Coordinates of C-alpha atoms and ligand atoms in Angstrom, one line a residue:
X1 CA -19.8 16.9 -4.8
X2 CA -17.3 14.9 -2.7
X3 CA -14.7 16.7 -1.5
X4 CA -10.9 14.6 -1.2
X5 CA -7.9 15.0 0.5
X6 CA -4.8 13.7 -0.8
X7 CA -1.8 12.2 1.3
X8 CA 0.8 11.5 -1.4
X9 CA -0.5 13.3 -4.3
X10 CA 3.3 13.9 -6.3
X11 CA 3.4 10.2 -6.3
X12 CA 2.2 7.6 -8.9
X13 CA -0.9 6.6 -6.8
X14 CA -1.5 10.8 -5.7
X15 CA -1.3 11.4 -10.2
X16 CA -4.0 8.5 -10.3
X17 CA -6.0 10.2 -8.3
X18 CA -6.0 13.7 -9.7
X19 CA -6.7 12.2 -12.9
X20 CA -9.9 10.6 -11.7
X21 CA -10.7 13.9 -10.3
X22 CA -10.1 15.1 -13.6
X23 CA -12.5 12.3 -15.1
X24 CA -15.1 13.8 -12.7
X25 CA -14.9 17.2 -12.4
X26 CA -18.6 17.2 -11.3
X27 CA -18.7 15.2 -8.9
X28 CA -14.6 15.6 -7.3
X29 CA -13.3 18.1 -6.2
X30 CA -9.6 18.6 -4.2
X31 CA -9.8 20.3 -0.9
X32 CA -6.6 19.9 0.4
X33 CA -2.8 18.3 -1.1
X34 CA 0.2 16.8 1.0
X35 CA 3.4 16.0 -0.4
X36 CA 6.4 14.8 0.5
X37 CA 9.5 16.8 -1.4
X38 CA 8.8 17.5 -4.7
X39 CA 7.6 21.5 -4.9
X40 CA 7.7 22.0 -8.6
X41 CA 4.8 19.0 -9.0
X42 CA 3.1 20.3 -6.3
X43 CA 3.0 23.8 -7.3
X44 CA 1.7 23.2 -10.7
X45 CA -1.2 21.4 -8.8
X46 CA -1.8 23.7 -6.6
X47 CA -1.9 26.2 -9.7
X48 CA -4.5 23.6 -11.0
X49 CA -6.6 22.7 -8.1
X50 CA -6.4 25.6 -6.3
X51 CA -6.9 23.4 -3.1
X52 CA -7.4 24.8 0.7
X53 CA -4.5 23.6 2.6
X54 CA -0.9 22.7 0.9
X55 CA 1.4 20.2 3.0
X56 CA 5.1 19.4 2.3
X57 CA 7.2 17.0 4.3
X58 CA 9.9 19.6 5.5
X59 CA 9.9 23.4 6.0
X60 CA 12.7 23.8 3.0
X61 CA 10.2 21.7 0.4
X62 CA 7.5 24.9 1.7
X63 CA 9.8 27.5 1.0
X64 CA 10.5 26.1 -2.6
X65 CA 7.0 25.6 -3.3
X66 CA 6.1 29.1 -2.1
X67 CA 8.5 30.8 -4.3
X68 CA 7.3 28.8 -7.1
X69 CA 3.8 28.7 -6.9
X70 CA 1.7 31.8 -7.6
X71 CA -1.7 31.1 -5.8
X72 CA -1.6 31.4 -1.9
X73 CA -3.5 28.6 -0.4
X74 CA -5.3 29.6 2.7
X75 CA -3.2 27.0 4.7
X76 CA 0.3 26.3 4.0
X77 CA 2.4 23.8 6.8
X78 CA 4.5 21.0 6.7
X79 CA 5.6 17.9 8.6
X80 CA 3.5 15.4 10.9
X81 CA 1.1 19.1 12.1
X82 CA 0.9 19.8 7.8
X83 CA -0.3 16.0 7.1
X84 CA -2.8 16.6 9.7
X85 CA -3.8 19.5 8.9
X86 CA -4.6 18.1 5.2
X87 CA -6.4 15.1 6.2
X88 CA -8.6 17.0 8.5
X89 CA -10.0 19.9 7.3
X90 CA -13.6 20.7 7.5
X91 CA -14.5 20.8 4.0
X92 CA -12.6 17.1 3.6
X93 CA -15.1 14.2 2.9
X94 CA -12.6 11.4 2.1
X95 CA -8.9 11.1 2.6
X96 CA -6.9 9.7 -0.2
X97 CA -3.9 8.0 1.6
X98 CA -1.2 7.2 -0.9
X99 CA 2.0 8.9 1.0
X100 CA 5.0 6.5 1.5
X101 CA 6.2 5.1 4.0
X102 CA 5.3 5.5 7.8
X103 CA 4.6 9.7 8.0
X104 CA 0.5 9.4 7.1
X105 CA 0.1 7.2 10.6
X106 CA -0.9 10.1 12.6
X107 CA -2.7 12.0 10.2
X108 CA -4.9 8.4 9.1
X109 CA -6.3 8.2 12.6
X110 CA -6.5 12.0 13.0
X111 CA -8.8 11.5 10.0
X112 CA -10.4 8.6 11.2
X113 CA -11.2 10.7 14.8
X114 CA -12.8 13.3 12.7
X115 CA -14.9 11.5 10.7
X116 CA -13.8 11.1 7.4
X117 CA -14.1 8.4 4.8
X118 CA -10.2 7.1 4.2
X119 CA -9.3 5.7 1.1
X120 CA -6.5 3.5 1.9
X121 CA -3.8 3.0 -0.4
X122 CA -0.7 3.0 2.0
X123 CA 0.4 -0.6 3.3
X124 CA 2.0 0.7 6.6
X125 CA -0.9 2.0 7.8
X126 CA -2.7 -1.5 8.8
X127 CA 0.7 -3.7 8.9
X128 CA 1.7 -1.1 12.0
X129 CA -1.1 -0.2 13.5
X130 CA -4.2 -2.0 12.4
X131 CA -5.8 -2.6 15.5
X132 CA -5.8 1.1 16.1
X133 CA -6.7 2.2 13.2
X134 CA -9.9 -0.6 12.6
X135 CA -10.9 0.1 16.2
X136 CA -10.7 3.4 15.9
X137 CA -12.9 3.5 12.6
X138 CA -15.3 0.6 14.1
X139 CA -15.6 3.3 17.1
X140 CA -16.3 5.9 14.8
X141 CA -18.5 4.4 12.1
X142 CA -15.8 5.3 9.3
X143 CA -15.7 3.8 6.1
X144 CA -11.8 2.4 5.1
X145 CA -11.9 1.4 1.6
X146 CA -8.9 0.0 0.5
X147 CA -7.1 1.5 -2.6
X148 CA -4.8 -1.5 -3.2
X149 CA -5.6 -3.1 -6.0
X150 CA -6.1 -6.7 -4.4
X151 CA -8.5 -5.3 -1.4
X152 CA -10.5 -3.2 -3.7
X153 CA -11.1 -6.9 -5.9
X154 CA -12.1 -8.6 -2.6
X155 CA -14.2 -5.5 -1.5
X156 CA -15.8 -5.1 -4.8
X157 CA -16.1 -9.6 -4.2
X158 CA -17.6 -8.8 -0.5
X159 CA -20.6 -6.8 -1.9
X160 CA -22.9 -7.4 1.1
X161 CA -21.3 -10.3 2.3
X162 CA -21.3 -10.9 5.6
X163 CA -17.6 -12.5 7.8
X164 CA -19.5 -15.7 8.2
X165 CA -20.0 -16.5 5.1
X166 CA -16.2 -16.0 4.1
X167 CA -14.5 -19.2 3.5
X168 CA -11.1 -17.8 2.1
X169 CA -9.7 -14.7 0.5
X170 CA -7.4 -15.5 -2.5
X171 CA -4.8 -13.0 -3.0
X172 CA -3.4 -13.2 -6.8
X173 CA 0.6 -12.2 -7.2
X174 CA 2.1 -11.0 -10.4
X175 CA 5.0 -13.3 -9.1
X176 CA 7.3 -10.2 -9.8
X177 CA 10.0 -10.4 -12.6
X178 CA 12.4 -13.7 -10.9
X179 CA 9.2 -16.2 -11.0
X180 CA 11.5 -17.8 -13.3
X181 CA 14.9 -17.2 -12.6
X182 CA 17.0 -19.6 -12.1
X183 CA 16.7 -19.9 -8.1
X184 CA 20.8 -20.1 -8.0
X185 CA 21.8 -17.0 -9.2
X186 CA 18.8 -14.9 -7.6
X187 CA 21.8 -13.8 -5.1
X188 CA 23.2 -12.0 -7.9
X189 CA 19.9 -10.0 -9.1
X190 CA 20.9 -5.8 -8.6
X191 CA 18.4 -3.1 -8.5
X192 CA 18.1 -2.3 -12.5
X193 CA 17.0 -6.1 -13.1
X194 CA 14.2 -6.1 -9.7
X195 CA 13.0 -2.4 -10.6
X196 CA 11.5 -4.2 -14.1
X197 CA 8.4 -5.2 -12.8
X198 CA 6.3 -6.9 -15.2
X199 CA 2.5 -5.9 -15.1
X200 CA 2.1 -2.8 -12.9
X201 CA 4.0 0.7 -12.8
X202 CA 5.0 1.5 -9.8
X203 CA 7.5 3.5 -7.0
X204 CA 10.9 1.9 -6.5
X205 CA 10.0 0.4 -3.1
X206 CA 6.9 -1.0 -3.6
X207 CA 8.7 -2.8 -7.0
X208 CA 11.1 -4.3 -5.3
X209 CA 8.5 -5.9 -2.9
X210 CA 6.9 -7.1 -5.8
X211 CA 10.0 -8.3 -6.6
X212 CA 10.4 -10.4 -3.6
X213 CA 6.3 -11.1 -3.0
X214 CA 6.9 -9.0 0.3
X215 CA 4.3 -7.0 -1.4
X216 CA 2.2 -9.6 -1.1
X217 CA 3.0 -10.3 2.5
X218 CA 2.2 -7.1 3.3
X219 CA -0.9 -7.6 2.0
X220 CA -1.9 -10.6 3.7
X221 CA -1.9 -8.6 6.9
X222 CA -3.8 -5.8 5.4
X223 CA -6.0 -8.3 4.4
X224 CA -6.7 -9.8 8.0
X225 CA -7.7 -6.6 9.1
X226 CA -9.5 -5.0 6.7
X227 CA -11.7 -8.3 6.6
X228 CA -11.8 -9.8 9.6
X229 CA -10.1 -13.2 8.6
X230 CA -7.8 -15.0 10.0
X231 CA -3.9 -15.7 8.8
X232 CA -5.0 -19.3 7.8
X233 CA -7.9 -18.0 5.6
X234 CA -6.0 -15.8 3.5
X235 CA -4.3 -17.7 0.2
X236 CA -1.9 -16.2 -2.5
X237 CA -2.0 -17.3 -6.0
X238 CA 0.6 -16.4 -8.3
X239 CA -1.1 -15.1 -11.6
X240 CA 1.3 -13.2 -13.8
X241 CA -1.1 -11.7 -16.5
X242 CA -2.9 -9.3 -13.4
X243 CA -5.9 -9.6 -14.7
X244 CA -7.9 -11.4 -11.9
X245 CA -7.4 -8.5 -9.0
X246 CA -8.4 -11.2 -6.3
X247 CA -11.0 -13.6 -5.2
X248 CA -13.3 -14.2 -2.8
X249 CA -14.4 -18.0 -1.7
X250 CA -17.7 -17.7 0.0
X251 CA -18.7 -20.8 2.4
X252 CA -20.9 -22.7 -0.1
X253 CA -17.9 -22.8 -2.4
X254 CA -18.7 -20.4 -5.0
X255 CA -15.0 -18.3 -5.9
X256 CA -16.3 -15.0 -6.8
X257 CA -13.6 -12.7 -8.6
X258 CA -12.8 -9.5 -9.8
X259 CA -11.6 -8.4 -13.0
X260 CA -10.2 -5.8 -14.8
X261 CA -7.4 -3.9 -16.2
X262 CA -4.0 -2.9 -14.6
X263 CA -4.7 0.9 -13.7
X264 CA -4.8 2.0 -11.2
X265 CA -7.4 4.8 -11.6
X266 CA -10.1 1.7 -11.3
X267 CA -10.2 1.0 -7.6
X268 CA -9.2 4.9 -6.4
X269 CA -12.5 5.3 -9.0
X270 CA -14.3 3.0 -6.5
X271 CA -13.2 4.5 -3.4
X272 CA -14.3 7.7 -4.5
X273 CA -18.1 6.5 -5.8
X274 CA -18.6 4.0 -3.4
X275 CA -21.5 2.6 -2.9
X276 CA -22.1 4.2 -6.2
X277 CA -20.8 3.2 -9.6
X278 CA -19.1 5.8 -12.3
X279 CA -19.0 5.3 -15.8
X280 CA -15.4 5.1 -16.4
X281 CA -12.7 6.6 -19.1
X282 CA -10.5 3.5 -19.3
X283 CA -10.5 0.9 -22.1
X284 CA -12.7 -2.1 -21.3
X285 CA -11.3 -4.8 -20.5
X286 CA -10.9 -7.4 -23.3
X287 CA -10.5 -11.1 -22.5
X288 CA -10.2 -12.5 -26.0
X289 CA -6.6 -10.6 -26.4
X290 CA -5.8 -12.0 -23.0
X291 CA -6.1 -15.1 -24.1
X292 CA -4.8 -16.9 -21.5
X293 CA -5.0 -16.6 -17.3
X294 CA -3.1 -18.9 -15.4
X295 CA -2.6 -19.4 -11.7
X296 CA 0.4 -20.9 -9.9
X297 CA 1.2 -21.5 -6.2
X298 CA 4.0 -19.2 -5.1
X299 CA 7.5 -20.8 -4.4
X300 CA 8.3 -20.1 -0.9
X301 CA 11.9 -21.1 -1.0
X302 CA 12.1 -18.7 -3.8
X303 CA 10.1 -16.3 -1.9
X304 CA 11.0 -16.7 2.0
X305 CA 9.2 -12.8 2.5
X306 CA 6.2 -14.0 2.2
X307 CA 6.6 -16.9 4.9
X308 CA 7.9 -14.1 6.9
X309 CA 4.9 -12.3 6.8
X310 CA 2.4 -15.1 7.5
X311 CA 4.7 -15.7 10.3
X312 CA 4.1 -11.9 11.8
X313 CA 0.8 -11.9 11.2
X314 CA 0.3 -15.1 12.9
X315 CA 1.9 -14.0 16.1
X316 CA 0.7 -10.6 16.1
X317 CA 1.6 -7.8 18.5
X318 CA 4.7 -6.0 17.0
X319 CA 6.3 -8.2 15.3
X320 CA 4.3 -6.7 11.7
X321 CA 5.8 -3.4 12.7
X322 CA 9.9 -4.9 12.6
X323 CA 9.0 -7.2 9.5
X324 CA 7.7 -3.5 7.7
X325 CA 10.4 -1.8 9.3
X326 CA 13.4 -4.1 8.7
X327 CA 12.3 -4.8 5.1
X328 CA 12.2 -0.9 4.2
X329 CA 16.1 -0.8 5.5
X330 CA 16.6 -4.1 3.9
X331 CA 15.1 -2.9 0.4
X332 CA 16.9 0.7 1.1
X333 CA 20.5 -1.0 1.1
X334 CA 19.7 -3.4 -1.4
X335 CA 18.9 0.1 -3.7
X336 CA 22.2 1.4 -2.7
X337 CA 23.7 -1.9 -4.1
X338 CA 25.4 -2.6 -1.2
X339 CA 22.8 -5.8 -0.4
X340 CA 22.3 -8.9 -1.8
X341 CA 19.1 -9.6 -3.2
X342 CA 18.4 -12.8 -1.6
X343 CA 20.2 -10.9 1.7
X344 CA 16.7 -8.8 1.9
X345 CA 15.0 -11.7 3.5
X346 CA 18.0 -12.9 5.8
X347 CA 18.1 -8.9 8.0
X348 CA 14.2 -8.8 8.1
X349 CA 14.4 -12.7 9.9
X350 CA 17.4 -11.7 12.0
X351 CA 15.3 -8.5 12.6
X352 CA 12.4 -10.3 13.9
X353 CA 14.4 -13.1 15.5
X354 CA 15.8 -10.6 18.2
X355 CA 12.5 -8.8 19.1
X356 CA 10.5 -9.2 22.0
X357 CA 6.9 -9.1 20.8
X358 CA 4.8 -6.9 23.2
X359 CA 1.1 -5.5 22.0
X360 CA 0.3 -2.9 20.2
X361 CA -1.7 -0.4 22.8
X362 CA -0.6 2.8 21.3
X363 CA 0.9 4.8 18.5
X364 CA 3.8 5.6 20.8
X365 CA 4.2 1.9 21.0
X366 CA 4.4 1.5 17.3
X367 CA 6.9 4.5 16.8
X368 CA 9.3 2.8 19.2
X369 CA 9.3 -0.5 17.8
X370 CA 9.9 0.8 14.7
X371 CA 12.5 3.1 15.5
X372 CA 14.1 0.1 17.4
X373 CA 13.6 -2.2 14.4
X374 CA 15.3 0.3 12.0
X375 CA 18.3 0.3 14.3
X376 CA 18.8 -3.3 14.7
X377 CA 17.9 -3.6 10.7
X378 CA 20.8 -1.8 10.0
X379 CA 23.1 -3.6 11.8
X380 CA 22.0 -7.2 10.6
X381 CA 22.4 -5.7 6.8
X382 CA 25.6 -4.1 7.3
X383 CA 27.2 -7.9 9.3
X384 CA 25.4 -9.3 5.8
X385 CA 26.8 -6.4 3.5
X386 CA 30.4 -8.3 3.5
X387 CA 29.2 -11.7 2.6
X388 CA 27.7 -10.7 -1.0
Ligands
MG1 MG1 -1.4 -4.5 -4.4

């Protein structure tokens, strides 16, 4: 019996994950539950799971949730102590991380210090702070599997692989719903038409990232540092039916891919039984109704995140923590419809143009770079906000 904690776990990905828990009752169970604002969800799982510790993102959220829910769990706390709290307990063998956003940074290496397995589903986590966070786990011999649909592919690819014999990691790209728009009227795009994303559900954020491919950008750097390769080893390939996950070119030339359908339950499923594999409750996969797989390159004029993410990545430091950073404000505004959508690019590279990159030693370093970055973000988005 594996014991999980869940960062996240009112959210799409946190849902996923109860549901596999639900698909293995005898072999999950759910020690602990963060989440970030939404009591009544949280209460009803916490009627359900009857969990250990309960964590909400503000005291008022805790309040709500107590006066709703009718078990006590033994441990009830909120903020960045009550994220901590979850992900360390005892009786926790592997921490689901699915929380948006910045918050789970502390609490991942808290984890990480006390020995638990993290199954990684939150972006921000490596783009901020992954040479902490890897070294850290290196230090302590702690597994990170990655929850993201595209790592888990090249994981499940890696199978006893070693770096060497890496040639390249292919990242696929659903290409988002403007892979065909007409590139002249993209400046015109509001939130209703880049919320329709065309393969996966998702949160709003992380859809309009898809949306611009800053998704994939982001993933490139988790990519560097979950495997160990370098910016110029990492390709995307835009292939809009999300069928191929991602792929894996070993040194001899052989691609080796993985497959499967878009649900998410599959790779949290893998996190949870690796190195063992479950029998599963989804449909199988069925090629012949498929039909078709096809593989572009992405259009980087169309797409200028995801040169801006190759560009962090490649010089390193900080500068991953203002592209992150700049591009939440950027996508923030843009929600508010007060951003154009082709202005979401234009504050993250003013962002970046006016930092000065230093290294990432510690957390505190992270925390003030973002802070800074969120600042500056703002004010590049608000000099664009009259010119759409
Ligand atoms: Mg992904």
């Amino acid at each position: 019996m594996k014991s999980l904690a869940i960062l996240g776990s009112t959210g799409s990905i946190g849902r996923s994950a109860l549901a596999v828990v639900d698909a293995h009752a005898s072999r999950l169970r759910v020690a602990s539950l963060a989440a970030g604002d939404n009591a009544d969800l949280l209460a009803e799982q916490v009627e359900r799971y009857r969990p250990d510790v309960v964590a909400m993102a503000a005291r008022e959220g805790v309040g709500r949730f107590e006066r709703l829910c009718g078990t006590r769990p033994a441990v009830v706390a909120h903020g960045a102590e009550g994220l901590i709290a979850v992900a360390t307990h005892p009786s926790v063998d592997i921490v689901v991380c699915a929380s948006a956003g910045t918050a789970a940074l502390e609490a991942v290496l808290a984890a990480i210090e006390a020995g638990k397995t993290i199954a990684l589903a939150n972006k921000e986590v490596l783009v901020m702070a992954g040479a902490l966070v890897t070294e850290a786990a290196r230090r302590r011999s702690v597994d990170i599997l990655p929850v993201d649909s595209e790592h888990n592919a090249i994981h499940q690819c890696l199978h006893g692989r070693t770096r060497a014999e890496i040639r390249r990691i292919i990242l696929t790209a659903s290409g988002g719903p403007f892979r065909n728009h007409p590139i002249g009227t993209l400046d015109r795009v509001g939130p209703k038409a880049a919320l329709q994303h065309p393969t996966w559900r998702m949160g709003r954020k992380i859809t309009i990232d898809s949306a611009t491919l800053m998704n994939k950008g982001l993933e490139v750097i988790e990519a560097h540092w979950l495997f160990g390769v370098s910016a110029s080893q990492i390709d995307v390939v835009v292939h809009p039916q999300s069928i191929v996950h991602s792929m894996v070119e070993l040194n001899d030339g052989s691609v080796i891919a993985q497959l499967g359908v878009t649900d998410m339950r599959l790779p949290i499923q893998y996190a949870c039984s690796y190195p063992e594999r479950w029998a599963s409750p989804l449909p199988p996969l069925d090629l012949t109704r498929a039909g078709r797989l096809e593989f572009f390159a992405p259009d980087r004029d169309r797409f200028p995140c995801l040169g801006l993410a190759y560009r962090a990545l490649r010089t390193g430091g900080t500068l991953p923590v203002v592209l992150n950073a700049a591009n939440e404000i950027a996508v923030e505004v843009f929600l508010e419809g007060k951003l154009g959508f082709t202005a979401i690019p234009r504050v993250i590279e003013r962002t970046m143009d006016a930092h000065a990159v230093e290294p990432v030693s510690t957390l505190q370093v992270v925390r003030r770079v973002d802070d800074w970055a969120r600042v500056q973000a703002r004010d590049a988005a608000r000099a664009l906000e009259l010119l759409v």
